[in-house]
XYZ file of C-alpha atoms in Angstrom:
499
model
C -67.856 221.031 88.813
C -66.091 221.935 85.744
C -65.319 225.150 84.888
C -64.300 226.944 81.273
C -60.599 227.834 80.795
C -60.337 231.967 81.951
C -59.307 234.250 79.334
C -55.628 233.855 79.948
C -55.788 230.317 80.512
C -57.055 229.889 77.235
C -54.571 231.658 75.785
C -51.880 229.932 77.379
C -53.490 226.747 75.985
C -53.595 227.954 72.362
C -49.815 229.153 72.643
C -48.798 225.671 74.397
C -50.791 223.970 70.976
C -49.253 225.586 68.490
C -46.263 224.860 69.541
C -46.980 220.580 70.275
C -48.188 220.721 67.026
C -45.191 222.677 65.210
C -43.212 220.190 67.080
C -44.992 217.180 65.545
C -47.218 216.271 67.944
C -50.425 214.802 66.715
C -53.728 214.330 69.329
C -57.137 214.279 69.648
C -58.726 217.168 70.429
C -57.822 218.205 74.380
C -60.829 219.542 76.780
C -59.203 220.830 79.581
C -61.168 221.655 82.680
C -59.971 223.795 85.856
C -60.848 222.253 89.196
C -60.049 222.854 92.927
C -57.707 220.697 94.628
C -60.429 218.634 96.409
C -62.488 218.256 93.122
C -59.328 217.417 91.625
C -58.648 214.463 94.199
C -61.951 213.890 93.797
C -61.758 212.799 89.872
C -58.486 211.465 90.504
C -59.802 208.721 92.960
C -62.296 207.554 90.027
C -59.453 207.428 87.704
C -59.821 210.195 85.956
C -63.198 209.863 85.225
C -66.229 212.083 86.852
C -68.674 209.156 86.750
C -67.930 205.512 88.271
C -69.775 202.767 89.411
C -70.244 203.334 93.748
C -67.446 201.455 95.685
C -65.284 202.270 98.578
C -62.498 201.999 97.352
C -62.571 205.313 95.589
C -63.564 206.690 98.431
C -60.640 205.517 100.420
C -58.434 206.304 97.472
C -59.430 210.065 97.673
C -58.984 209.791 101.657
C -55.379 208.903 100.917
C -55.151 212.172 97.807
C -56.684 214.489 100.057
C -54.965 214.168 103.294
C -51.017 213.600 101.043
C -52.406 216.940 99.530
C -53.224 218.907 102.885
C -49.999 217.320 104.644
C -47.963 218.603 101.586
C -46.789 215.066 101.117
C -47.975 215.019 97.532
C -49.870 217.057 94.519
C -51.496 216.028 91.396
C -49.588 218.337 88.759
C -51.277 216.496 85.707
C -54.444 213.952 85.157
C -55.244 213.301 81.641
C -57.519 210.310 80.168
C -56.945 208.221 76.883
C -59.972 209.122 75.298
C -61.450 211.077 71.747
C -61.698 213.630 72.896
C -58.783 213.971 75.464
C -59.842 214.943 78.857
C -57.423 216.532 80.825
C -57.426 218.512 84.213
C -55.816 221.881 85.460
C -55.299 222.614 89.337
C -56.743 225.973 89.808
C -54.013 227.104 92.269
C -51.367 226.784 90.170
C -48.477 229.240 88.751
C -49.291 230.513 85.245
C -45.664 228.284 85.002
C -46.799 224.505 86.383
C -50.412 225.143 84.125
C -47.617 225.532 80.918
C -46.156 222.657 82.058
C -49.017 220.950 82.276
C -50.430 221.331 79.498
C -47.344 220.702 76.960
C -47.007 217.433 79.280
C -50.647 216.311 78.351
C -50.064 217.415 74.885
C -47.471 214.857 74.536
C -49.808 212.241 76.542
C -52.429 212.965 74.085
C -49.828 212.603 70.763
C -49.187 208.943 72.912
C -52.520 207.737 73.426
C -53.257 208.644 69.686
C -50.521 207.291 68.008
C -48.859 204.553 70.061
C -50.417 201.108 68.836
C -51.033 199.600 72.574
C -54.096 202.210 72.773
C -55.180 201.606 68.963
C -57.698 198.546 70.258
C -59.237 200.721 73.620
C -62.706 202.033 73.692
C -61.731 205.698 72.625
C -65.202 206.871 74.422
C -64.444 205.807 77.868
C -65.702 208.641 79.626
C -69.142 207.382 78.060
C -68.788 203.713 78.988
C -67.643 204.275 82.508
C -71.188 206.533 83.057
C -72.909 203.421 81.466
C -71.374 200.965 84.015
C -72.071 203.637 86.629
C -76.050 203.662 85.933
C -76.413 199.929 85.692
C -74.000 199.289 88.713
C -77.000 201.633 90.786
C -79.771 199.891 89.037
C -78.384 196.661 90.315
C -77.863 198.299 93.988
C -81.129 199.607 94.176
C -82.308 196.020 93.147
C -80.180 193.761 95.118
C -78.364 196.271 98.094
C -75.234 197.731 98.445
C -74.234 195.336 100.703
C -74.237 191.980 98.074
C -73.296 193.801 95.353
C -70.186 195.788 96.615
C -69.055 192.563 98.549
C -69.404 190.796 94.612
C -67.168 193.385 93.242
C -64.461 193.425 95.995
C -64.399 189.848 94.953
C -64.303 190.653 91.168
C -61.759 193.327 91.198
C -58.925 190.854 93.557
C -59.720 188.895 89.707
C -58.697 192.058 88.042
C -55.022 191.004 86.864
C -56.609 187.518 85.113
C -56.644 188.794 82.277
C -54.337 188.103 78.649
C -52.845 191.519 78.151
C -52.194 190.500 74.262
C -55.472 189.320 73.411
C -56.107 192.135 71.554
C -53.322 191.894 69.332
C -52.606 187.602 69.881
C -55.274 184.481 68.619
C -54.972 182.175 70.835
C -57.614 179.502 70.527
C -57.959 177.420 68.683
C -59.604 176.595 65.436
C -62.760 174.871 65.308
C -63.014 171.635 64.141
C -64.270 170.692 60.476
C -67.370 168.530 60.141
C -65.355 165.357 59.039
C -62.626 166.223 62.275
C -65.955 166.490 64.642
C -67.481 163.511 63.489
C -63.589 161.796 63.802
C -63.699 162.946 67.492
C -66.713 161.083 68.338
C -66.745 157.914 66.339
C -65.117 154.632 67.828
C -61.158 154.800 68.721
C -59.373 152.610 65.958
C -56.902 150.995 67.092
C -53.889 149.683 64.628
C -51.501 146.779 65.641
C -48.700 146.213 63.675
C -49.023 145.642 60.304
C -48.437 141.768 59.070
C -49.294 139.712 55.652
C -49.547 136.589 57.686
C -52.857 135.873 59.740
C -51.374 133.215 61.554
C -48.846 135.880 63.166
C -51.131 138.917 64.039
C -52.149 137.557 67.358
C -49.135 136.529 67.974
C -47.567 140.278 67.197
C -50.957 142.169 68.389
C -51.921 140.015 71.449
C -55.395 141.148 73.683
C -53.658 142.914 76.463
C -51.523 145.125 74.236
C -54.631 146.107 71.802
C -56.802 147.089 74.255
C -53.547 149.324 76.422
C -53.477 150.846 73.110
C -57.164 151.726 72.722
C -56.938 152.895 76.442
C -54.510 155.533 75.585
C -56.198 156.577 72.277
C -59.399 157.621 73.984
C -57.431 159.246 76.886
C -55.774 161.301 74.121
C -58.642 162.497 72.799
C -60.346 163.175 76.116
C -57.121 165.652 76.327
C -57.850 166.944 73.152
C -61.171 167.356 73.583
C -60.303 168.980 76.830
C -62.558 172.123 78.577
C -60.638 174.081 77.708
C -59.284 172.780 74.645
C -56.370 174.789 75.303
C -55.004 176.728 78.144
C -57.003 179.583 78.750
C -54.738 182.757 79.704
C -57.748 185.351 80.377
C -59.146 183.788 83.363
C -62.414 186.304 83.906
C -63.180 185.695 80.136
C -63.700 182.084 80.717
C -65.501 183.346 84.080
C -68.289 185.154 82.312
C -68.588 182.556 79.280
C -68.355 179.891 81.883
C -69.211 180.061 85.721
C -72.445 179.471 87.094
C -73.123 183.366 87.832
C -76.563 185.457 88.002
C -77.233 187.868 85.291
C -76.006 190.691 87.382
C -73.182 189.016 88.841
C -71.960 188.031 84.824
C -72.595 192.066 83.612
C -70.691 193.339 86.670
C -68.042 190.952 85.613
C -68.133 191.714 82.148
C -67.725 195.684 83.160
C -64.930 194.910 85.479
C -62.969 193.117 82.535
C -63.690 195.411 79.900
C -62.045 198.206 82.413
C -59.031 196.040 82.784
C -58.402 195.638 79.825
C -59.130 199.771 78.922
C -56.228 200.650 81.697
C -53.890 197.937 80.569
C -52.420 199.532 77.880
C -51.610 202.396 80.532
C -49.531 200.105 83.044
C -47.326 198.257 79.740
C -46.519 201.899 78.494
C -46.269 203.669 81.682
C -42.076 204.275 81.282
C -42.434 205.112 77.784
C -46.164 206.698 78.017
C -44.542 209.310 81.193
C -41.339 209.588 79.062
C -42.706 211.018 76.276
C -44.804 213.529 77.597
C -42.072 214.755 79.719
C -39.338 214.981 77.046
C -42.433 217.225 75.027
C -42.987 219.045 78.257
C -39.124 219.997 78.735
C -38.711 220.525 74.778
C -41.424 222.967 74.603
C -40.874 224.617 77.998
C -37.326 225.523 77.452
C -37.045 226.115 73.642
C -40.454 227.992 73.626
C -42.815 228.684 76.338
C -41.078 229.584 79.199
C -40.500 233.245 80.436
C -37.131 233.993 82.395
C -38.970 234.724 85.557
C -40.555 231.209 85.336
C -37.323 229.720 84.953
C -36.350 228.437 88.621
C -39.934 227.548 89.299
C -39.804 225.460 85.982
C -36.238 223.836 86.785
C -37.864 223.302 90.862
C -40.931 221.506 89.530
C -39.169 219.494 86.621
C -36.468 217.935 89.070
C -39.153 217.111 91.538
C -40.281 214.869 88.949
C -37.137 213.564 87.720
C -36.416 212.425 91.153
C -35.029 209.015 91.933
C -34.460 207.356 95.450
C -32.565 203.848 95.826
C -34.885 200.662 95.201
C -37.363 202.833 93.340
C -37.864 203.193 89.487
C -39.451 206.454 88.252
C -40.660 205.735 84.843
C -40.297 209.837 83.881
C -37.249 210.193 84.496
C -35.907 206.420 82.855
C -38.484 206.921 80.013
C -37.174 211.003 79.538
C -33.482 210.356 79.514
C -33.850 206.683 76.973
C -35.873 209.195 74.688
C -32.823 211.113 74.716
C -30.005 208.551 74.650
C -32.296 207.031 71.269
C -32.068 210.630 69.781
C -28.830 211.243 70.379
C -27.862 207.920 69.232
C -29.312 208.604 65.840
C -28.192 211.633 65.047
C -24.843 210.576 65.894
C -24.961 206.954 63.748
C -24.399 205.010 67.111
C -25.956 202.245 66.157
C -25.819 199.088 63.962
C -22.832 196.807 63.358
C -20.027 198.720 63.044
C -20.668 200.611 66.379
C -21.701 197.917 67.747
C -18.258 196.221 67.296
C -15.868 198.900 67.998
C -14.402 198.131 71.612
C -12.430 201.323 71.933
C -13.749 203.426 74.715
C -12.441 206.866 73.331
C -13.485 206.014 69.836
C -17.250 205.218 70.993
C -17.659 208.174 72.802
C -16.719 210.615 70.124
C -18.560 208.996 67.294
C -20.369 211.019 65.294
C -21.658 210.093 61.992
C -23.852 213.404 61.957
C -26.848 211.336 60.283
C -29.425 214.053 62.112
C -31.997 210.952 62.410
C -32.477 211.423 65.537
C -36.566 212.837 65.700
C -37.632 210.735 63.373
C -36.541 207.655 64.907
C -38.047 208.311 68.472
C -41.622 209.052 66.562
C -41.067 205.593 65.115
C -40.011 204.253 68.515
C -43.093 205.809 70.252
C -45.184 204.318 67.508
C -44.439 200.530 67.667
C -43.040 200.152 70.922
C -44.469 199.614 74.422
C -42.230 199.225 78.149
C -40.873 195.873 77.617
C -39.811 195.789 73.770
C -38.578 199.170 74.881
C -36.187 198.516 76.989
C -34.877 195.090 75.590
C -33.796 197.395 72.149
C -33.035 200.615 73.417
C -31.001 200.258 77.201
C -27.637 199.468 76.178
C -24.432 199.138 78.296
C -23.731 202.908 77.387
C -26.717 204.453 78.845
C -26.613 201.968 81.961
C -23.144 203.507 82.931
C -24.607 207.010 82.279
C -27.450 206.813 83.933
C -25.936 205.176 87.167
C -28.458 202.000 87.306
C -28.105 199.239 89.044
C -29.514 196.165 91.120
C -30.296 197.440 94.645
C -32.006 195.079 97.662
C -32.726 195.797 101.238
C -29.315 194.342 103.384
C -31.538 192.666 106.633
C -28.515 192.723 108.691
C -27.115 196.013 108.138
C -30.844 197.442 107.937
C -30.603 199.456 104.677
C -30.468 199.419 101.204
C -28.056 198.696 99.112
C -26.201 198.005 95.235
C -26.977 194.097 95.258
C -25.609 193.908 90.723
C -23.510 196.426 88.949
C -23.181 194.420 85.817
C -25.031 195.189 82.872
C -27.134 192.100 82.066
C -28.357 191.775 84.932
C -29.693 195.220 85.655
C -31.279 194.609 82.292
C -32.842 191.472 83.204
C -34.498 192.685 86.869
C -35.920 195.594 84.882
C -37.502 193.405 81.998
C -38.415 191.047 84.652
C -40.182 193.735 87.035
C -42.016 194.638 83.783
C -43.083 191.483 82.385
C -47.034 190.869 82.719
C -45.920 193.688 84.991
C -44.413 191.585 87.442
C -47.322 189.779 88.381
C -47.436 185.511 88.003
C -49.029 184.711 84.511
C -52.059 182.074 85.448
C -53.862 179.804 83.180
C -57.114 178.016 83.016
C -56.119 174.024 82.443
C -59.038 172.406 82.719
C -62.677 173.531 84.258
C -63.941 169.768 84.816
C -60.934 168.663 86.559
C -61.491 165.028 87.479
C -64.617 164.710 86.108
C -66.136 166.582 89.282
C -66.498 170.263 87.640
C -63.653 171.410 89.770
C -61.535 174.462 87.987
C -57.802 173.636 87.396
C -55.444 176.600 87.185
C -51.511 176.449 85.955
C -49.196 178.669 87.239
C -46.956 179.208 84.440
C -43.120 179.789 86.535
C -40.839 182.311 85.005
C -39.008 183.206 87.875
C -41.805 184.688 89.972
C -42.904 183.161 92.886
C -46.697 182.964 94.194
C -47.555 184.803 97.429
C -48.923 182.656 99.696
C -51.468 185.193 101.206
C -52.912 186.503 97.775
C -52.773 182.891 96.401
C -54.994 181.518 98.430
C -57.301 184.749 99.465
C -57.617 184.139 95.223
C -58.538 180.825 95.160
C -61.119 181.555 97.785
C -62.718 184.496 95.254
C -62.661 182.345 92.506
C -63.729 179.456 94.606
C -66.681 181.681 95.429
C -67.325 182.473 91.956
C -66.558 179.087 90.364
C -69.613 177.913 93.132
C -66.825 174.751 92.822
C -63.519 173.916 94.336
C -60.585 175.699 92.445
C -57.334 173.420 92.245
C -53.981 175.804 91.367
C -50.862 174.028 90.578
C -47.250 176.080 91.054
C -43.668 175.318 91.890
C -42.645 175.880 95.741
C -38.584 175.312 96.210
C -38.156 173.602 92.137
C -41.544 171.302 93.295
C -44.684 170.570 92.422
C -47.642 171.530 94.659
C -51.529 172.238 94.152
C -52.990 174.544 96.553
C -56.765 173.809 96.369
C -59.871 175.885 98.266
C -63.029 174.146 98.211
C -65.102 176.782 99.242
C -64.478 176.387 102.883
C -60.892 176.023 103.405
C -57.348 175.640 101.946
C -55.241 173.140 101.353
C -52.082 171.694 99.563
C -50.084 168.354 98.276
C -47.282 167.763 96.462
C -47.681 167.173 92.668
C -45.518 165.586 89.585
C -44.622 168.616 87.390
């Protein structure tokens, strides 16, 4: 399917790579392959990997991409894979100016993949791993039939966001008990009443009812401390892999899909930064080095198309590139620190220029150490919001149109961070794998402002129950009141609970 680069594209590739390295970009060996639009849609439907496990959703994605291209609604300009070597695809029908733009953009992504800390724990041989997954799933299909395997994959994919996105960098599990602590946890409960030196006062100060109540309290506390799992487990998929009563092939498939979910997670956590960084460098390389006079109009047209925004939508390319440019400008001019922050003269702030020239150094530092949440939290300033006209949009039902709902900087920033934290998805944790000693699963929704969607919650609980093979319960908050949702494998129910 893939073809080697023709001589003129190979020459362009060497030219663009030379510019990228001269600017300080550092990336793995990059393999470019030329595809027709149909082949590119096929690879894009597989998430950029030429070989994935067979599943109907990839065919549906391919159909949507193909129709979008044929109807002139969408076009894939760049597709690059985090791997070593890095793989990228060029559309055969593109003009040379587009090929150069894509190559420059790809080298920006390659630098980000290699150097940003969020990707430091990813599998750099995922091309091979995806092919291995595909081979194993096909063997299961041959053995158990396509319907059974596809049905199980459907259920697993509905749960693929129930992972701990920070697990590669945070140790959440409790330490193992020492032998002494284990022995103490299994021995009889020692109840200590109120101490007294007078024997005749002991029964008066520590009546039998009090001592029995204290014993029950201590036993309940011990049971709580020994619950399963010992602490809330945010990686729901890992808990299912380790503890659900699955067939061997089911456990392997669930583990494979969990691995793929963790591989793709950093891309979701750095979408704004990653696209902004790649856009910054394709813009820099093209405008300062690679563009010919005859290509300027076509380049400007395609670049502006990628940077376009509309009310109510977030364009990661636009927000990312502008924020990197703003950081570069601020650190070149010294527009940071205590003195600048405390300056309340609007004209002085606009004219502030200490000529520090630290902008390039700073953006490379930011590229290495931040993700989207910390990037926005640290560098989205009031001045930037005003310059970029960032507002909170909402849909006005009566007027049947999108309108600006909020202009205040604090609310704009909080809204943006809210959308980015955990991808705007609810945080779910496993609380008890033997709820009420019935082998049921108890989950909790850690409510941080994101409500559950009732239809999604019911379908998720249904799929969890089918994998756990027992009823599944979920405690959440609805209109500030505690609610326990439950699926027993057949039907859904709910009841009020105390939070």
